[in-house]
Amino acid sequence: MIAPGRTSKKRRGHRYLIVGGVLVATLLLVVAFLLPWLLKRYIEEHSEEWIHRKVRIERIVLNPFTFTYSVSGVTVHEPGGDQVFVSWDNIRVKADLWKAFRRNDWHFHHVRIVRPYVRIAQHKDRFNFSDLLELGGGEPKDTTTSAPIRFSLEDIRLADGRVVYAADLLKEPAGITDLDAACTRITGESTRMDFDLSFALAQGGALKGGFMIDTEHSVYAIDAALTGFALPQLLPYLQDLLRTTALTGQVDLDLHLRDSWVASDGLAVRADLGLRDLGVTDANGEPLVGIRSARVKLDTLDARSDRFDLTSVAVDGFSTRFQLWPDGSDTWSRALKLDTMAAGGDTTAVLTASSDNIFVMLADWIRTLGRDLVANEYNADSLAITNAELVFEDHTPERPFRYVLNDMV
């Protein structure tokens, strides 16, 4: 026989348990439904105060039952205008935030980013996000006594992204579309991270491949294929070096590269470069250089073993012209943009392009590579130049003459 007092205590315990469960469920429901709405309104109302940009959000989801959190329909405008700076359809992530907060170990997984858009604008050395990087740039806080924060992102996928880049140097903005990316993990710890990437260039061309970063061994790798890259989009950079009105042609590149950012002998490259219908004009729009097709196959460039093996070099339909004029100038001295500098009695002609020009950076990289890699063995299986044409004109004599050498092999 159960005492009445014990029965009443048991009933009160059940009652407290039920009430506690109801309160917890109510709290979770408030977090799941009311808090996202309040957070959405608060961000929208104070965004211009915080970052000088208007922010609009369609929906925020904080689901403590499934540990799923997402923000949908976000649009961030440029300061003081309606031009879009950043936007996305949906960003979703899963995480146990309570566990992360207690252990100071922030682990996120199943990260999904759908239809992101970013507009990057550059004016001289300033970007349209430079002010954001400068926010909170006061005195650094003393973090020597705080515990280190660990973080990781796993199973990351980005779909249908777009990026637009506008700069003073470009006559029109450049951009990429159909951006898809996947990553195994991104973490602050020493580990290996693998990325898959594909996108289309708005002005012609597509890239598909992947890259790897191994922070434990200080190495990275690139395996990518660039197809149909349209050379006209590089015309503004070429015009820094050359007086030209047009650049035509397409480039294909299959690249496999391994390198280390700590070891000077860590570079290893295999590549297949193809060029089609290259054409460069002079300042008057006359043909200056042309190539119908060219292909270079680099089988091995290995810094560790000092090997440099070219499988083949084939050039078809190369054409150029060289003219001499009574004033002492020639075709190329008129075409190249040179500054004459005098130093110690010597006169030197240097290119006027700045160091951030794509062609200048490429030339510097090749120069550095040639200095650092002094191979003991150079091999080339085949070198072929077919259907070449050279036009030579000399306007210095009283009776100018013109020679045409064609069908050269």
C-alpha positions as a Python dict, from the first residue, in 0.01 Angstrom:
ca = {
    (1, 'M'): (0, 0, 0),
    (2, 'I'): (146, 336, -114),
    (3, 'A'): (131, 624, 128),
    (4, 'P'): (-81, 922, 11),
    (5, 'G'): (207, 1166, 66),
    (6, 'R'): (441, 967, -155),
    (7, 'T'): (176, 950, -432),
    (8, 'S'): (123, 1325, -425),
    (9, 'K'): (500, 1387, -442),
    (10, 'K'): (526, 1154, -741),
    (11, 'R'): (241, 1331, -916),
    (12, 'R'): (402, 1668, -848),
    (13, 'G'): (729, 1536, -994),
    (14, 'H'): (551, 1425, -1309),
    (15, 'R'): (374, 1759, -1322),
    (16, 'Y'): (706, 1949, -1290),
    (17, 'L'): (858, 1728, -1557),
    (18, 'I'): (571, 1799, -1794),
    (19, 'V'): (583, 2172, -1720),
    (20, 'G'): (960, 2174, -1771),
    (21, 'G'): (923, 1991, -2102),
    (22, 'V'): (660, 2238, -2216),
    (23, 'L'): (884, 2531, -2121),
    (24, 'V'): (1182, 2383, -2306),
    (25, 'A'): (967, 2310, -2613),
    (26, 'T'): (826, 2664, -2597),
    (27, 'L'): (1177, 2808, -2573),
    (28, 'L'): (1293, 2603, -2869),
    (29, 'L'): (989, 2712, -3069),
    (30, 'V'): (1063, 3075, -2983),
    (31, 'V'): (1422, 3026, -3100),
    (32, 'A'): (1306, 2852, -3416),
    (33, 'F'): (1031, 3095, -3519),
    (34, 'L'): (1032, 3425, -3331),
    (35, 'L'): (1407, 3488, -3295),
    (36, 'P'): (1484, 3458, -3673),
    (37, 'W'): (1211, 3715, -3749),
    (38, 'L'): (1347, 3955, -3485),
    (39, 'L'): (1704, 3899, -3605),
    (40, 'K'): (1604, 3965, -3968),
    (41, 'R'): (1440, 4295, -3878),
    (42, 'Y'): (1726, 4403, -3653),
    (43, 'I'): (1992, 4339, -3921),
    (44, 'E'): (1793, 4518, -4191),
    (45, 'E'): (1729, 4822, -3971),
    (46, 'H'): (2089, 4863, -3855),
    (47, 'S'): (2292, 4744, -4156),
    (48, 'E'): (2366, 5093, -4290),
    (49, 'E'): (2473, 5203, -3943),
    (50, 'W'): (2712, 4909, -3914),
    (51, 'I'): (2857, 4867, -4264),
    (52, 'H'): (2717, 5167, -4458),
    (53, 'R'): (2532, 4928, -4686),
    (54, 'K'): (2165, 4844, -4716),
    (55, 'V'): (2091, 4474, -4646),
    (56, 'R'): (1774, 4287, -4734),
    (57, 'I'): (1696, 3934, -4613),
    (58, 'E'): (1404, 3716, -4717),
    (59, 'R'): (1432, 3451, -4446),
    (60, 'I'): (1645, 3327, -4158),
    (61, 'V'): (1610, 2972, -4027),
    (62, 'L'): (1744, 2866, -3685),
    (63, 'N'): (1635, 2508, -3628),
    (64, 'P'): (1765, 2373, -3293),
    (65, 'F'): (1594, 2036, -3354),
    (66, 'T'): (1796, 1948, -3667),
    (67, 'F'): (2098, 2173, -3595),
    (68, 'T'): (2033, 2343, -3930),
    (69, 'Y'): (2079, 2715, -3986),
    (70, 'S'): (2026, 2909, -4307),
    (71, 'V'): (1989, 3259, -4447),
    (72, 'S'): (1795, 3298, -4773),
    (73, 'G'): (1742, 3575, -5026),
    (74, 'V'): (2018, 3808, -4905),
    (75, 'T'): (2109, 4124, -5098),
    (76, 'V'): (2379, 4368, -4988),
    (77, 'H'): (2394, 4695, -5181),
    (78, 'E'): (2684, 4928, -5247),
    (79, 'P'): (2709, 5229, -5013),
    (80, 'G'): (2449, 5494, -5087),
    (81, 'G'): (2303, 5319, -5391),
    (82, 'D'): (2101, 5029, -5528),
    (83, 'Q'): (2386, 4849, -5709),
    (84, 'V'): (2427, 4499, -5571),
    (85, 'F'): (2756, 4426, -5393),
    (86, 'V'): (2687, 4072, -5264),
    (87, 'S'): (2386, 3844, -5286),
    (88, 'W'): (2289, 3479, -5258),
    (89, 'D'): (1977, 3266, -5281),
    (90, 'N'): (2059, 3047, -4983),
    (91, 'I'): (2341, 2963, -4744),
    (92, 'R'): (2280, 2661, -4522),
    (93, 'V'): (2499, 2494, -4261),
    (94, 'K'): (2465, 2233, -3989),
    (95, 'A'): (2633, 2262, -3648),
    (96, 'D'): (2586, 2192, -3280),
    (97, 'L'): (2634, 2549, -3160),
    (98, 'W'): (2585, 2471, -2790),
    (99, 'K'): (2857, 2207, -2800),
    (100, 'A'): (3081, 2438, -3002),
    (101, 'F'): (3032, 2720, -2751),
    (102, 'R'): (3115, 2499, -2453),
    (103, 'R'): (3428, 2346, -2608),
    (104, 'N'): (3542, 2647, -2812),
    (105, 'D'): (3556, 2411, -3109),
    (106, 'W'): (3339, 2536, -3395),
    (107, 'H'): (3267, 2250, -3630),
    (108, 'F'): (3035, 2317, -3925),
    (109, 'H'): (2937, 2065, -4189),
    (110, 'H'): (2705, 2021, -4487),
    (111, 'V'): (2772, 2379, -4600),
    (112, 'R'): (2562, 2473, -4904),
    (113, 'I'): (2586, 2804, -5092),
    (114, 'V'): (2336, 2855, -5376),
    (115, 'R'): (2365, 3121, -5648),
    (116, 'P'): (2611, 3358, -5479),
    (117, 'Y'): (2703, 3682, -5654),
    (118, 'V'): (2994, 3918, -5578),
    (119, 'R'): (3086, 4243, -5749),
    (120, 'I'): (3448, 4354, -5699),
    (121, 'A'): (3538, 4707, -5806),
    (122, 'Q'): (3890, 4852, -5796),
    (123, 'H'): (3993, 5215, -5826),
    (124, 'K'): (4372, 5251, -5809),
    (125, 'D'): (4468, 5066, -5487),
    (126, 'R'): (4121, 5078, -5329),
    (127, 'F'): (3844, 4818, -5357),
    (128, 'N'): (3474, 4845, -5289),
    (129, 'F'): (3529, 4632, -4978),
    (130, 'S'): (3836, 4817, -4844),
    (131, 'D'): (3622, 5008, -4592),
    (132, 'L'): (3488, 4678, -4454),
    (133, 'L'): (3842, 4552, -4392),
    (134, 'E'): (3917, 4873, -4205),
    (135, 'L'): (3620, 4844, -3970),
    (136, 'G'): (3725, 4789, -3611),
    (137, 'G'): (4085, 4865, -3696),
    (138, 'G'): (4162, 5023, -3358),
    (139, 'E'): (4398, 4902, -3090),
    (140, 'P'): (4447, 4523, -3106),
    (141, 'K'): (4301, 4328, -2821),
    (142, 'D'): (4521, 4125, -2589),
    (143, 'T'): (4438, 3762, -2660),
    (144, 'T'): (4741, 3601, -2501),
    (145, 'T'): (4539, 3459, -2211),
    (146, 'S'): (4241, 3339, -2412),
    (147, 'A'): (4212, 2978, -2523),
    (148, 'P'): (4273, 2914, -2894),
    (149, 'I'): (3962, 2890, -3108),
    (150, 'R'): (3940, 2584, -3330),
    (151, 'F'): (3720, 2579, -3635),
    (152, 'S'): (3649, 2358, -3933),
    (153, 'L'): (3413, 2349, -4230),
    (154, 'E'): (3345, 2013, -4393),
    (155, 'D'): (3147, 1898, -4697),
    (156, 'I'): (3126, 2239, -4866),
    (157, 'R'): (2946, 2293, -5194),
    (158, 'L'): (2886, 2611, -5393),
    (159, 'A'): (2653, 2611, -5692),
    (160, 'D'): (2583, 2851, -5982),
    (161, 'G'): (2793, 3142, -5860),
    (162, 'R'): (2885, 3464, -6037),
    (163, 'V'): (3171, 3710, -5989),
    (164, 'V'): (3211, 4048, -6163),
    (165, 'Y'): (3537, 4243, -6152),
    (166, 'A'): (3561, 4606, -6261),
    (167, 'A'): (3884, 4807, -6254),
    (168, 'D'): (4035, 5124, -6395),
    (169, 'L'): (4256, 4921, -6626),
    (170, 'L'): (3971, 4730, -6789),
    (171, 'K'): (3763, 4885, -7061),
    (172, 'E'): (3472, 4669, -6950),
    (173, 'P'): (3412, 4450, -6644),
    (174, 'A'): (3538, 4092, -6649),
    (175, 'G'): (3350, 3813, -6484),
    (176, 'I'): (3291, 3444, -6433),
    (177, 'T'): (2961, 3258, -6442),
    (178, 'D'): (2836, 2905, -6373),
    (179, 'L'): (3075, 2881, -6079),
    (180, 'D'): (3057, 2543, -5905),
    (181, 'A'): (3294, 2447, -5626),
    (182, 'A'): (3332, 2171, -5370),
    (183, 'C'): (3573, 2125, -5083),
    (184, 'T'): (3635, 1841, -4844),
    (185, 'R'): (3728, 2071, -4557),
    (186, 'I'): (3859, 2412, -4458),
    (187, 'T'): (4024, 2427, -4119),
    (188, 'G'): (4271, 2626, -3916),
    (189, 'E'): (4461, 2311, -3822),
    (190, 'S'): (4740, 2143, -4018),
    (191, 'T'): (4569, 1918, -4266),
    (192, 'R'): (4503, 1853, -4633),
    (193, 'M'): (4224, 2036, -4814),
    (194, 'D'): (4099, 1937, -5162),
    (195, 'F'): (3893, 2164, -5387),
    (196, 'D'): (3703, 2099, -5710),
    (197, 'L'): (3625, 2401, -5925),
    (198, 'S'): (3461, 2485, -6255),
    (199, 'F'): (3340, 2808, -6413),
    (200, 'A'): (3292, 2990, -6743),
    (201, 'L'): (3453, 3321, -6831),
    (202, 'A'): (3203, 3586, -6934),
    (203, 'Q'): (3425, 3699, -7224),
    (204, 'G'): (3511, 3351, -7348),
    (205, 'G'): (3664, 3041, -7200),
    (206, 'A'): (3598, 2777, -6935),
    (207, 'L'): (3801, 2619, -6657),
    (208, 'K'): (3754, 2286, -6488),
    (209, 'G'): (3983, 2121, -6237),
    (210, 'G'): (4090, 2122, -5878),
    (211, 'F'): (4361, 2218, -5638),
    (212, 'M'): (4501, 2084, -5314),
    (213, 'I'): (4661, 2251, -5013),
    (214, 'D'): (4852, 2044, -4758),
    (215, 'T'): (4945, 2271, -4469),
    (216, 'E'): (5115, 1990, -4278),
    (217, 'H'): (5370, 1930, -4555),
    (218, 'S'): (5364, 2289, -4695),
    (219, 'V'): (5273, 2186, -5049),
    (220, 'Y'): (5000, 2271, -5297),
    (221, 'A'): (4890, 2127, -5630),
    (222, 'I'): (4686, 2240, -5931),
    (223, 'D'): (4526, 2009, -6187),
    (224, 'A'): (4318, 2215, -6428),
    (225, 'A'): (4210, 2244, -6789),
    (226, 'L'): (4144, 2585, -6943),
    (227, 'T'): (3962, 2567, -7278),
    (228, 'G'): (3877, 2835, -7531),
    (229, 'F'): (4027, 3125, -7336),
    (230, 'A'): (3957, 3432, -7552),
    (231, 'L'): (4269, 3648, -7587),
    (232, 'P'): (4082, 3974, -7672),
    (233, 'Q'): (4004, 4017, -7302),
    (234, 'L'): (4378, 4072, -7247),
    (235, 'L'): (4398, 4356, -7500),
    (236, 'P'): (4403, 4636, -7234),
    (237, 'Y'): (4708, 4475, -7072),
    (238, 'L'): (4884, 4431, -7408),
    (239, 'Q'): (4817, 4796, -7493),
    (240, 'D'): (5028, 4892, -7190),
    (241, 'L'): (5323, 4733, -7369),
    (242, 'L'): (5240, 4770, -7735),
    (243, 'R'): (5073, 5021, -7966),
    (244, 'T'): (4806, 4790, -8100),
    (245, 'T'): (4441, 4805, -8196),
    (246, 'A'): (4344, 4438, -8181),
    (247, 'L'): (4431, 4104, -8023),
    (248, 'T'): (4262, 3785, -8144),
    (249, 'G'): (4296, 3415, -8075),
    (250, 'Q'): (4217, 3141, -7826),
    (251, 'V'): (4426, 2948, -7574),
    (252, 'D'): (4386, 2597, -7432),
    (253, 'L'): (4593, 2487, -7134),
    (254, 'D'): (4613, 2154, -6953),
    (255, 'L'): (4819, 2210, -6639),
    (256, 'H'): (4946, 1976, -6366),
    (257, 'L'): (5157, 2156, -6106),
    (258, 'R'): (5303, 2063, -5768),
    (259, 'D'): (5500, 2308, -5556),
    (260, 'S'): (5607, 2391, -5202),
    (261, 'W'): (5604, 2733, -5040),
    (262, 'V'): (5902, 2644, -4819),
    (263, 'A'): (6125, 2426, -5040),
    (264, 'S'): (6293, 2592, -5338),
    (265, 'D'): (6321, 2261, -5525),
    (266, 'G'): (5959, 2156, -5482),
    (267, 'L'): (5831, 2264, -5823),
    (268, 'A'): (5716, 1997, -6069),
    (269, 'V'): (5509, 2081, -6380),
    (270, 'R'): (5351, 1902, -6673),
    (271, 'A'): (5157, 2110, -6926),
    (272, 'D'): (5004, 2112, -7273),
    (273, 'L'): (4957, 2459, -7423),
    (274, 'G'): (4762, 2522, -7742),
    (275, 'L'): (4716, 2848, -7932),
    (276, 'R'): (4476, 2911, -8221),
    (277, 'D'): (4431, 3203, -8465),
    (278, 'L'): (4656, 3450, -8284),
    (279, 'G'): (4658, 3795, -8438),
    (280, 'V'): (4817, 4122, -8322),
    (281, 'T'): (4790, 4449, -8513),
    (282, 'D'): (4998, 4767, -8497),
    (283, 'A'): (4875, 5118, -8416),
    (284, 'N'): (4736, 5155, -8770),
    (285, 'G'): (4544, 4829, -8758),
    (286, 'E'): (4790, 4650, -8990),
    (287, 'P'): (4889, 4287, -8910),
    (288, 'L'): (5197, 4270, -8692),
    (289, 'V'): (5218, 3907, -8574),
    (290, 'G'): (5002, 3608, -8656),
    (291, 'I'): (4999, 3236, -8576),
    (292, 'R'): (4748, 2993, -8724),
    (293, 'S'): (4815, 2732, -8457),
    (294, 'A'): (5083, 2644, -8204),
    (295, 'R'): (5125, 2371, -7947),
    (296, 'V'): (5381, 2318, -7675),
    (297, 'K'): (5388, 1996, -7473),
    (298, 'L'): (5595, 2010, -7155),
    (299, 'D'): (5644, 1657, -7031),
    (300, 'T'): (5858, 1732, -6728),
    (301, 'L'): (5984, 2035, -6542),
    (302, 'D'): (6123, 1905, -6215),
    (303, 'A'): (6332, 2129, -5992),
    (304, 'R'): (6439, 1846, -5762),
    (305, 'S'): (6591, 1632, -6037),
    (306, 'D'): (6694, 1929, -6260),
    (307, 'R'): (6499, 1796, -6557),
    (308, 'F'): (6340, 1994, -6838),
    (309, 'D'): (6179, 1783, -7110),
    (310, 'L'): (5978, 1929, -7396),
    (311, 'T'): (5791, 1657, -7582),
    (312, 'S'): (5717, 1878, -7882),
    (313, 'V'): (5691, 2234, -8008),
    (314, 'A'): (5485, 2285, -8324),
    (315, 'V'): (5406, 2621, -8485),
    (316, 'D'): (5202, 2650, -8804),
    (317, 'G'): (5126, 2962, -9005),
    (318, 'F'): (5356, 3206, -8823),
    (319, 'S'): (5370, 3546, -8993),
    (320, 'T'): (5528, 3881, -8916),
    (321, 'R'): (5676, 4185, -9088),
    (322, 'F'): (5976, 4407, -9031),
    (323, 'Q'): (6011, 4759, -9176),
    (324, 'L'): (6301, 5006, -9164),
    (325, 'W'): (6235, 5383, -9192),
    (326, 'P'): (6460, 5678, -9287),
    (327, 'D'): (6436, 5827, -8935),
    (328, 'G'): (6613, 5521, -8793),
    (329, 'S'): (6301, 5361, -8649),
    (330, 'D'): (6165, 5020, -8734),
    (331, 'T'): (5839, 4829, -8698),
    (332, 'W'): (5904, 4714, -8343),
    (333, 'S'): (6054, 5035, -8207),
    (334, 'R'): (5737, 5211, -8323),
    (335, 'A'): (5512, 4941, -8181),
    (336, 'L'): (5670, 4891, -7839),
    (337, 'K'): (5601, 5147, -7568),
    (338, 'L'): (5947, 5222, -7434),
    (339, 'D'): (6092, 5479, -7197),
    (340, 'T'): (6453, 5580, -7260),
    (341, 'M'): (6654, 5599, -6939),
    (342, 'A'): (7011, 5728, -6909),
    (343, 'A'): (7235, 5589, -6635),
    (344, 'G'): (7612, 5634, -6620),
    (345, 'G'): (7631, 5741, -6982),
    (346, 'D'): (7438, 5437, -7103),
    (347, 'T'): (7095, 5466, -7256),
    (348, 'T'): (6851, 5187, -7180),
    (349, 'A'): (6500, 5137, -7315),
    (350, 'V'): (6249, 4988, -7071),
    (351, 'L'): (5884, 4900, -7103),
    (352, 'T'): (5637, 5146, -6955),
    (353, 'A'): (5391, 4890, -6814),
    (354, 'S'): (5344, 4869, -6438),
    (355, 'S'): (5440, 4566, -6231),
    (356, 'D'): (5075, 4458, -6188),
    (357, 'N'): (5033, 4406, -6564),
    (358, 'I'): (4950, 4042, -6642),
    (359, 'F'): (5222, 4012, -6908),
    (360, 'V'): (5483, 4174, -6681),
    (361, 'M'): (5396, 3937, -6396),
    (362, 'L'): (5418, 3639, -6633),
    (363, 'A'): (5758, 3755, -6760),
    (364, 'D'): (5883, 3801, -6402),
    (365, 'W'): (5765, 3451, -6309),
    (366, 'I'): (5943, 3299, -6612),
    (367, 'R'): (6258, 3499, -6529),
    (368, 'T'): (6248, 3379, -6168),
    (369, 'L'): (6187, 3022, -6280),
    (370, 'G'): (6483, 3039, -6516),
    (371, 'R'): (6706, 3173, -6241),
    (372, 'D'): (6599, 2921, -5977),
    (373, 'L'): (6585, 2619, -6207),
    (374, 'V'): (6919, 2559, -6373),
    (375, 'A'): (6858, 2221, -6529),
    (376, 'N'): (7146, 1989, -6604),
    (377, 'E'): (6953, 1831, -6887),
    (378, 'Y'): (6732, 1989, -7153),
    (379, 'N'): (6548, 1767, -7398),
    (380, 'A'): (6306, 1835, -7683),
    (381, 'D'): (6173, 1550, -7894),
    (382, 'S'): (6062, 1767, -8185),
    (383, 'L'): (6056, 2130, -8299),
    (384, 'A'): (5859, 2217, -8612),
    (385, 'I'): (5772, 2549, -8778),
    (386, 'T'): (5562, 2520, -9093),
    (387, 'N'): (5406, 2762, -9345),
    (388, 'A'): (5586, 3065, -9199),
    (389, 'E'): (5594, 3404, -9372),
    (390, 'L'): (5825, 3702, -9322),
    (391, 'V'): (5771, 4037, -9493),
    (392, 'F'): (6075, 4269, -9496),
    (393, 'E'): (6055, 4631, -9617),
    (394, 'D'): (6344, 4880, -9627),
    (395, 'H'): (6244, 5244, -9677),
    (396, 'T'): (6590, 5388, -9606),
    (397, 'P'): (6733, 5374, -9966),
    (398, 'E'): (6620, 5611, -10238),
    (399, 'R'): (6438, 5323, -10398),
    (400, 'P'): (6266, 5123, -10118),
    (401, 'F'): (6235, 4750, -10164),
    (402, 'R'): (6017, 4474, -10024),
    (403, 'Y'): (6091, 4103, -9977),
    (404, 'V'): (5840, 3831, -9895),
    (405, 'L'): (5961, 3498, -9770),
    (406, 'N'): (5678, 3248, -9746),
    (407, 'D'): (5610, 2876, -9715),
    (408, 'M'): (5911, 2853, -9487),
    (409, 'V'): (5961, 2526, -9303),
}
